[in-house]
Short mmCIF file of C-alpha atoms and ligand atoms in Angstrom, two decimals:
data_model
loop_
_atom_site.label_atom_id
_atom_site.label_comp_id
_atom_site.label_asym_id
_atom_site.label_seq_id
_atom_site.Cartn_x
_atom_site.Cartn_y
_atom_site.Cartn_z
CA UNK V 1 129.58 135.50 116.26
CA UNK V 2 129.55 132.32 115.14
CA UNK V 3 131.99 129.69 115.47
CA UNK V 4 131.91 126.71 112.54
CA UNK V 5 133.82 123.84 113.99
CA UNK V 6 135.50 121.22 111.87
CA UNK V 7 133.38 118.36 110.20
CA UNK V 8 136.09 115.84 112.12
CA UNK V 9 135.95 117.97 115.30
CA UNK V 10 135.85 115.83 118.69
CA UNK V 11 133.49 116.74 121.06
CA UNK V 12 135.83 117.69 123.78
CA UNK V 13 137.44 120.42 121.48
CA UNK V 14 133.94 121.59 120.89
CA UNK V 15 133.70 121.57 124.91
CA UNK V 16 137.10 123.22 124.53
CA UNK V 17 136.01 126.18 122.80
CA UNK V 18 132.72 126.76 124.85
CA UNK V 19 134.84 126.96 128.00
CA UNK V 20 136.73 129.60 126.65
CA UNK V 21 134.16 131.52 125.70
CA UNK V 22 132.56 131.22 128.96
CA UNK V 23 135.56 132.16 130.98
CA UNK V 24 135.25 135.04 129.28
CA UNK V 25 131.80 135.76 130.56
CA UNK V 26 130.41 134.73 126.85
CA UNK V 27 127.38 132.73 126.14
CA UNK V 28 127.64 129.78 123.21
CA UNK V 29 125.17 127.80 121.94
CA UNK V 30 125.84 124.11 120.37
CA UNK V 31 124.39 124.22 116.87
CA UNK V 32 124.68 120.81 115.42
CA UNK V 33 124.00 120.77 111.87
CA UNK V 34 124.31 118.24 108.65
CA UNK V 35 128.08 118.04 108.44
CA UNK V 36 129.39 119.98 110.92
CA UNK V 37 128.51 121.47 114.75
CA UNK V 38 128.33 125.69 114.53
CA UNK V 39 128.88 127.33 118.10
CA UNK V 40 126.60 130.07 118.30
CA UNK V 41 127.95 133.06 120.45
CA UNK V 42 125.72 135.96 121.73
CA UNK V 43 126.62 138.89 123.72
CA UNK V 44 129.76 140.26 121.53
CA UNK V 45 130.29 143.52 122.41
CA UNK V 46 132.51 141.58 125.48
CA UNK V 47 136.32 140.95 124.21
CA UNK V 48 136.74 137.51 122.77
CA UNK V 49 140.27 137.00 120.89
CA UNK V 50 139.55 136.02 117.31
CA UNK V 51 143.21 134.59 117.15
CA UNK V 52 143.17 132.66 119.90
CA UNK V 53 139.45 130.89 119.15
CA UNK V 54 141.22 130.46 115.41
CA UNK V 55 143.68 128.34 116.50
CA UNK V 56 141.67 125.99 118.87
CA UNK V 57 141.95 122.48 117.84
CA UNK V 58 138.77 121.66 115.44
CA UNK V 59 138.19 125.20 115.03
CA UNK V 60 136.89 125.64 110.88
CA UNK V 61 136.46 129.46 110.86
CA UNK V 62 134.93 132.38 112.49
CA UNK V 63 131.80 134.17 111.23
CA UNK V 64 131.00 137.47 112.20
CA UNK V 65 127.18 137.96 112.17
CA UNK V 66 126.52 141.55 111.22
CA UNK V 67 122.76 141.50 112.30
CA UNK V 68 121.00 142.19 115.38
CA UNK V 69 119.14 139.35 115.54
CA UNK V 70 121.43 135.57 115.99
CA UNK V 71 119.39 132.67 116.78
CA UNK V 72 116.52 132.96 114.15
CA UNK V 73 119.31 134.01 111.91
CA UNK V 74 120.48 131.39 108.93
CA UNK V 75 124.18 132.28 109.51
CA UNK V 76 123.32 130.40 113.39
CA UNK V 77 121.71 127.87 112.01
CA UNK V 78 121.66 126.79 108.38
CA UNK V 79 118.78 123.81 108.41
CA UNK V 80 114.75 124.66 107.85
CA UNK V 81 113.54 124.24 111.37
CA UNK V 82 110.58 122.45 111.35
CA UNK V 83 108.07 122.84 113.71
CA UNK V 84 105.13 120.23 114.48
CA UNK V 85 101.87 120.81 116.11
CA UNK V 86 100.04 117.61 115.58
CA UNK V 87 99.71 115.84 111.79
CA UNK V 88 101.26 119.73 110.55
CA UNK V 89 104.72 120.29 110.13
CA UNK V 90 105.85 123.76 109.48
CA UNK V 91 108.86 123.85 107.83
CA UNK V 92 108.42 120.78 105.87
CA UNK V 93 107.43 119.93 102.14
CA UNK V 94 104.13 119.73 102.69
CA UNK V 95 102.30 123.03 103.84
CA UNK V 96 100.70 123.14 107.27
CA UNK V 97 96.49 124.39 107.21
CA UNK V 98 95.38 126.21 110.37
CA UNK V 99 91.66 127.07 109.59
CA UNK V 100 88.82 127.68 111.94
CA UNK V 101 86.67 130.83 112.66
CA UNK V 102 87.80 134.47 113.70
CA UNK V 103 85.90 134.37 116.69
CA UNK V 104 84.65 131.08 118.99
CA UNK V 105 80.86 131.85 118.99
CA UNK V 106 79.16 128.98 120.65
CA UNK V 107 79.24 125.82 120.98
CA UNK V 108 77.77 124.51 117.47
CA UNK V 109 79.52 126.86 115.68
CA UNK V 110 83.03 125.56 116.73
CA UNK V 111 82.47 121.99 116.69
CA UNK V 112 80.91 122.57 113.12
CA UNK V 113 83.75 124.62 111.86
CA UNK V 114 86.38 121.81 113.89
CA UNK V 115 84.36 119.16 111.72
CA UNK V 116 84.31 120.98 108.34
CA UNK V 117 87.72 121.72 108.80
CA UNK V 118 89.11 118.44 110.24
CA UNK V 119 87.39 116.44 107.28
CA UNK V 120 88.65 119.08 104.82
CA UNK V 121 92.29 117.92 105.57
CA UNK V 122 92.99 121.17 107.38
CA UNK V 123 95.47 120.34 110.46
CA UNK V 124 95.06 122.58 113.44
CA UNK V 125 91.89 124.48 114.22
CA UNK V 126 91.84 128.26 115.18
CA UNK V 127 89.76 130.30 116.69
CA UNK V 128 89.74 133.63 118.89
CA UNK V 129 88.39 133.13 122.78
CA UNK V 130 90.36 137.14 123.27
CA UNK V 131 89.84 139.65 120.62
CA UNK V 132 92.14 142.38 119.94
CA UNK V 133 89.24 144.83 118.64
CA UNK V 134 89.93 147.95 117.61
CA UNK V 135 86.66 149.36 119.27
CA UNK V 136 85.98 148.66 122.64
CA UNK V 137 82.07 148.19 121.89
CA UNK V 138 82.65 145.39 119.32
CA UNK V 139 82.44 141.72 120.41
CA UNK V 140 85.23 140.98 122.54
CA UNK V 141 85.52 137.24 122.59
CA UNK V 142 83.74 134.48 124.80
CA UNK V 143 87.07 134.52 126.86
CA UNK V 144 87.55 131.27 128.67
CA UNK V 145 84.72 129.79 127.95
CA UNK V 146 85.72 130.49 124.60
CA UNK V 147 88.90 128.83 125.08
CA UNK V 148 86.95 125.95 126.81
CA UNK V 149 85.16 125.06 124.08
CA UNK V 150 87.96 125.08 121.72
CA UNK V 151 89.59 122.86 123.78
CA UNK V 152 86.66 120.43 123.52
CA UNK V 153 86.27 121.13 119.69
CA UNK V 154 89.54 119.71 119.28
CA UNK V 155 89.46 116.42 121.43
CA UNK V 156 85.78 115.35 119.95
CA UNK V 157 87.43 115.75 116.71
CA UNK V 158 91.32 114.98 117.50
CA UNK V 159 92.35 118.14 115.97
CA UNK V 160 94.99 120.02 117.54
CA UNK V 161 93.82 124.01 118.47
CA UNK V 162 95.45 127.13 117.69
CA UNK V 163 94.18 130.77 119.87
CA UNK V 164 95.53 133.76 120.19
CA UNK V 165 96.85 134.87 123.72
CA UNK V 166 96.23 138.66 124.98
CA UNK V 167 97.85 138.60 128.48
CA UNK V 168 101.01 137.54 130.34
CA UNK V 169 98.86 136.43 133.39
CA UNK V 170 97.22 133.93 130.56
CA UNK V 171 100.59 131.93 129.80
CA UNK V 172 100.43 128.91 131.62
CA UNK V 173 97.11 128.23 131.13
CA UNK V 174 97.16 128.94 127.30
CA UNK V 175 100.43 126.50 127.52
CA UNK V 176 98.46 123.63 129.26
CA UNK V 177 95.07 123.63 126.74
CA UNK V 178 96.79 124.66 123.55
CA UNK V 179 98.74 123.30 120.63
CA UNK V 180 99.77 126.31 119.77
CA UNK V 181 99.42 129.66 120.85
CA UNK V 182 99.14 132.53 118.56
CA UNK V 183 100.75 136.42 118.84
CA UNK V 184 98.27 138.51 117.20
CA UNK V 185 100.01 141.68 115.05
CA UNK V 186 98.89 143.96 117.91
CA UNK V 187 100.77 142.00 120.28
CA UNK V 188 104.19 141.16 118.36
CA UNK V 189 105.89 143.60 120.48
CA UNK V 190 104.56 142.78 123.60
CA UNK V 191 107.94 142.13 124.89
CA UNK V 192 106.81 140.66 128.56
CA UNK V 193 104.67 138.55 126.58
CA UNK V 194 107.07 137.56 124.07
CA UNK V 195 109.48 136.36 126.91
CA UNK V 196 106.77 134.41 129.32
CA UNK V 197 105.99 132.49 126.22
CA UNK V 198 109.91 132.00 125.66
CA UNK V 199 109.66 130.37 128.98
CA UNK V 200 107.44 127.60 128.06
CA UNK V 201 107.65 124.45 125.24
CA UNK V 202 104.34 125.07 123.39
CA UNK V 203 104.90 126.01 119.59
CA UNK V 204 103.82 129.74 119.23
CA UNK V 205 102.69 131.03 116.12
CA UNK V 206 103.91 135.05 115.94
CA UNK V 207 101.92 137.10 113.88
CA UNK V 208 103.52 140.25 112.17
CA UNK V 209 102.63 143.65 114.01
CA UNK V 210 101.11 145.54 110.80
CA UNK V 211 104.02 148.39 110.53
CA UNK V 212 106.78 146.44 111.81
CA UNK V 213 109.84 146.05 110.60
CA UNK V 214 111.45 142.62 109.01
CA UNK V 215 114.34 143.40 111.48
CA UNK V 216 111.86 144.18 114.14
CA UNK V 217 109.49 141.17 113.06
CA UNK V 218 112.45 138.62 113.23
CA UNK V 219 114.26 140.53 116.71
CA UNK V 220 110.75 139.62 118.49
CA UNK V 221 110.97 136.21 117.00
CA UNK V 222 114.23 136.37 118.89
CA UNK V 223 112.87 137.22 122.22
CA UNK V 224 110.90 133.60 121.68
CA UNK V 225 114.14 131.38 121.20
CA UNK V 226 116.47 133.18 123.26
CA UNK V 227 114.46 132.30 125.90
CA UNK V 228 114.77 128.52 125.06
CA UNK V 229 111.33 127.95 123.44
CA UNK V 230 112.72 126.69 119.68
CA UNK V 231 109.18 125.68 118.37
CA UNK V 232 108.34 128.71 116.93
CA UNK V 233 106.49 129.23 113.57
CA UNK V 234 106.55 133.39 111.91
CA UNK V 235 103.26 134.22 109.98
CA UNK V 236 103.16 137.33 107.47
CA UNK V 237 99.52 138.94 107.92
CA UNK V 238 99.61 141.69 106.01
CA UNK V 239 100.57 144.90 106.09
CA UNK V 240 99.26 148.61 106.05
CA UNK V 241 100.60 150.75 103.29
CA UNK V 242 99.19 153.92 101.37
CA UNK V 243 96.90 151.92 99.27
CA UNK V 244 93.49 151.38 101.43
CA UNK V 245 91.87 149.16 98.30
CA UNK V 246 92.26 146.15 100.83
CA UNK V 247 92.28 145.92 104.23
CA UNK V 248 96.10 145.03 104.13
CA UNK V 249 98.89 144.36 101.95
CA UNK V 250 100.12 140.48 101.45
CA UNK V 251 103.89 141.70 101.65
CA UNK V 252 105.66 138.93 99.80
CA UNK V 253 108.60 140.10 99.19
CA UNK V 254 109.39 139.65 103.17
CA UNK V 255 108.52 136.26 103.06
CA UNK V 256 110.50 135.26 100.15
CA UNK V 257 113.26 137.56 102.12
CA UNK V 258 112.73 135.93 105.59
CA UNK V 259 112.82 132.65 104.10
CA UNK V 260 116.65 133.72 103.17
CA UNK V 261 117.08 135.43 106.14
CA UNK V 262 116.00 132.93 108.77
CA UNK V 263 115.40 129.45 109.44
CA UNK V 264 112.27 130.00 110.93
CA UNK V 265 109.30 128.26 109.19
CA UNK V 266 106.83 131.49 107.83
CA UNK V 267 103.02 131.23 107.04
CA UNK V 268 100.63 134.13 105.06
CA UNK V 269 97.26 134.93 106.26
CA UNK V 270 95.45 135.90 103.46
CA UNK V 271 92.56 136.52 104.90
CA UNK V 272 93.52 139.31 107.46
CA UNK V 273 95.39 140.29 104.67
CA UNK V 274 92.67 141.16 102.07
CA UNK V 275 89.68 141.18 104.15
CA UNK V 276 88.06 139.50 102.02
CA UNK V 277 86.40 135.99 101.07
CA UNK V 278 87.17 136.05 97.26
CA UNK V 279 90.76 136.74 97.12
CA UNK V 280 91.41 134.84 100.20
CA UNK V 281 92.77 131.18 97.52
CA UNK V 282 95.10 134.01 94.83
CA UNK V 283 97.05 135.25 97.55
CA UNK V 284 97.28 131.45 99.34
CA UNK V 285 98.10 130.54 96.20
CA UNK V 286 100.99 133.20 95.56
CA UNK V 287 102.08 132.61 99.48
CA UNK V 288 103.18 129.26 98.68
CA UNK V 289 104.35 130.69 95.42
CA UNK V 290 107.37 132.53 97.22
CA UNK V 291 108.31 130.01 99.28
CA UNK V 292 105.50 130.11 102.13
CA UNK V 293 105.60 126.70 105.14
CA UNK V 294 101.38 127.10 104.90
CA UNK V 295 98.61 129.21 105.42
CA UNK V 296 96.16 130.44 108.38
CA UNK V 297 92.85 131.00 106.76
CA UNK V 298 89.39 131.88 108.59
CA UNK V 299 86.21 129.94 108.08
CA UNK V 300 83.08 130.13 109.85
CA UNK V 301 79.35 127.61 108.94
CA UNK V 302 77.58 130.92 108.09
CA UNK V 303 79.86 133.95 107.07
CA UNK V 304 77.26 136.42 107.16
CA UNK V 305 76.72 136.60 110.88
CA UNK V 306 79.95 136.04 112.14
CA UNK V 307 80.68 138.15 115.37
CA UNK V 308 83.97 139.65 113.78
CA UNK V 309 85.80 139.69 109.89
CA UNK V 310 82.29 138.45 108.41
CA UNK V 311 83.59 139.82 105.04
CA UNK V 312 86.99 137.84 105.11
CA UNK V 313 86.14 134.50 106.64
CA UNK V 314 85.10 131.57 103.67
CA UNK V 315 82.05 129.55 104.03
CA UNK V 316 82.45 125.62 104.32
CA UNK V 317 81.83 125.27 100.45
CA UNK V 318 84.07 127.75 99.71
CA UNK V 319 86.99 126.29 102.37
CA UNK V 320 86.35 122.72 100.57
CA UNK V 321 87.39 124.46 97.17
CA UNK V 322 90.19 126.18 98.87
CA UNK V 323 91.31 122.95 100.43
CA UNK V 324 91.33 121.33 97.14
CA UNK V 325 93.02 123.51 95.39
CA UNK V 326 95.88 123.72 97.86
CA UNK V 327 96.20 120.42 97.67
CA UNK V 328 96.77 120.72 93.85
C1 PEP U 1 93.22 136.87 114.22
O1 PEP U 1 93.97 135.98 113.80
O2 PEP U 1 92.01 136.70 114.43
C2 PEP U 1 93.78 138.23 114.38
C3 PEP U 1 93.21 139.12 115.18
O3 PEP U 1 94.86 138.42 113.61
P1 PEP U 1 95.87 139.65 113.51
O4 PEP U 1 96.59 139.72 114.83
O5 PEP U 1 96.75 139.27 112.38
O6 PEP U 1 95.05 140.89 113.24
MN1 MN U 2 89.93 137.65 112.33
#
C-alpha cells in the first residue's frame, strides 16, 4: 500500500500517519518525491483501516499496489533512481559503459584491457576473479588473486571495478575492494546472497537468471532494497528460448517493460546475450533504443585466447568503434 500525502503536508502529520501504521505492527517507508512525500507500506496482509488513514490530516489518497514486489515498484517510488559508481551514473541521460574482460587472466592482460578501456571513455572496468562455469574442468577464475589484481587495475588507472561475487562468505570483502559487485544470472536467486549484499552500501549490479521471470527478476531486486541497500542497478543478459541460433535472446521487450514497471536503472549485455563479437554494437545499439541506462560489454587485448567467451568478447579496435559509436 501506498500512502500519497498532500503536496502542503507538514511533517508531523507525515509522522502522524507512520505512527499509526506502526501501532498497528505495520512497516512505512518515507518516500519523498518531486512534489509530494509517498509513505510506502509493506506487510499488508495485517489490518490497516483505509478510512481511518483517509482522513488523517495531509493524507492525498491511498494506493493499493497489486504486485508482489513494492520498493523497486514505480507506484513506491515514481523518480528514475540513479545510481553512481564513479564518473557512471545509471539512471541518468547519459548511458553508463562497464567493459573489461570475461575473465582476469594475468596481470598484463587486465591493466591492458583497464587502459584500453579507461582511454576509450568506458567508466567502470569488469572482470571475473569467480567463474560460474558450466563445466567443472573449464577455467575457473584466478580467485583472489584475480580480484587483487583488479583492484590494482583500477587504482593505476583510477577506474572504478566491477566483479562478480559467487559466495555469501565473500561479502564483506567484495564490499571493501569493489565499486560494484555483480550477481551473475546463475546467482539471481541466490536468496542468502541476495540479502548479505542487502546488508551492505556498495552498488550491486543484478544480472537476470536466464529463465527467470520479470516478476521473479524484479522480486530478487527486492530482496536487495528491502534490506536497505538502495544503490542497485538491474541488467537484462539475455535469455534462453527455443531458438538456439545465438547463445541467448536480447529480451527487449522486458526492458522497455521494466523501465515502466520499476524505477530501477536497467542495463543489456549484449555480449552474453549473442555470444558473439559481431553483433555485440546492433543489439547495444537497440538496448539503448528501448530505453536501456547503459551497457556491460566484454573486451579482452587478444580475443582469440581468452580463458572463457573468446567468441563474444571484442578486441581493443573493435571496443574503440563500439565506443564511438555509442557515443553517437
Ligand atoms: C559474466 O558477466 O561474465 C557472466 C558470467 O555473466 P552471466 O551471469 O550473465 O552469465
Ligand atoms: Mn563472460
Amino acid at each position: 500500500m501506498l500512502i500519497v500525502m498532500q503536496s502542503q503536508a507538514a511533517q508531523n502529520e507525515i509522522d502522524a500517519v507512520c505512527e499509526y501504521l506502526e501501532s498497528k505492527s505495520l512497516k512505512s517507508e518515507q518516500l519523498p518525491g518531486s512534489n509530494r512525500v509517498a509513505i510506502g507500506v509493506t506487510g499488508n496482509k495485517k489490518y490497516v483501516s483505509h478510512d481511518e488513514v483517509s482522513r488523517m490530516p495531509g493524507v492525498k489518497e491511498i494506493i493499493h499496489v497489486t504486485h508482489k514486489y513494492k520498493k523497486v515498484s514505480r507506484e513506491f517510488f515514481p523518480d528514475n533512481t540513479i545510481v553512481e559508481v564513479g564518473a557512471a551514473r545509471f539512471g541518468s541521460d547519459v548511458p553508463g559503459i562497464i567493459a573489461g574482460p570475461c575473465s582476469i587472466e594475468s596481470e598484463e592482460q587486465i591493466m591492458q584491457a583497464a587502459e584500453h578501456v579507461k582511454a576509450n571513455g568506458g567508466h567502470v572496468l569488469r572482470g571475473g576473479a569467480f567463474k560460474p562455469r558450466t563445466s567443472p574442468y573449464d577455467f575457473q577464475g584466478l580467485g583472489y588473486e584475480g580480484l587483487d589484481l583488479l583492484y590494482k587495475a583500477g587504482k593505476a588507472y583510477d577506474i572504478p571495478i566491477c566483479v562478480e561475487i559467487m559466495s555469501v562468505k565473500d561479502v564483506d570483502l567484495f564490499a571493501d575492494k569493489c565499486d560494484m559487485i555483480q550477481v551473475g544470472a546463475r546467482n539471481m536467486a541466490n536468496f542468502d546472497l541476495l540479502k548479505a549484499l542487502s546488508k551492505t552500501n556498495t552498488p550491486i549490479l543484478l544480472k537476470r537468471g536466464m529463465t527467470a521471470f520479470v516478476e521473479e527478476f524484479l522480486l530478487a531486486a527486492e530482496y536487495i532494497l528491502d534490506g536497505g541497500n538502495k544503490h542497485l542497478v538491474l541488467c537484462e543478459r539475455g535469455i534462453r528460448t527455443f531458438e538456439t541460433s545465438t547463445r541467448n535472446i536480447l529480451d527487449l521487450n522486458s526492458v522497455a517493460l521494466i523501465k515502466k514497471m520499476s524505477h530501477l536503472p536497467i542495463i543489456v549485455d549484449p555480449s552474453h546475450a549473442a555470444g558473439r563479437h559481431d553483433l555485440v554494437l546492433p543489439l547495444a545499439k537497440a538496448g539503448l533504443a528501448v530505453g536501456a541506462d547503459g551497457i556491460i560489454v566484454e573486451t579482452h587485448p587478444q580475443p582469440m585466447k581468452a580463458l572463457s567467451d573468446a567468441n563474444q568478447q571484442l578486441d581493443f579496435n573493435q571496443f574503440t568503434d563500439f565506443m564511438n559509436e555509442i557515443n553517437k
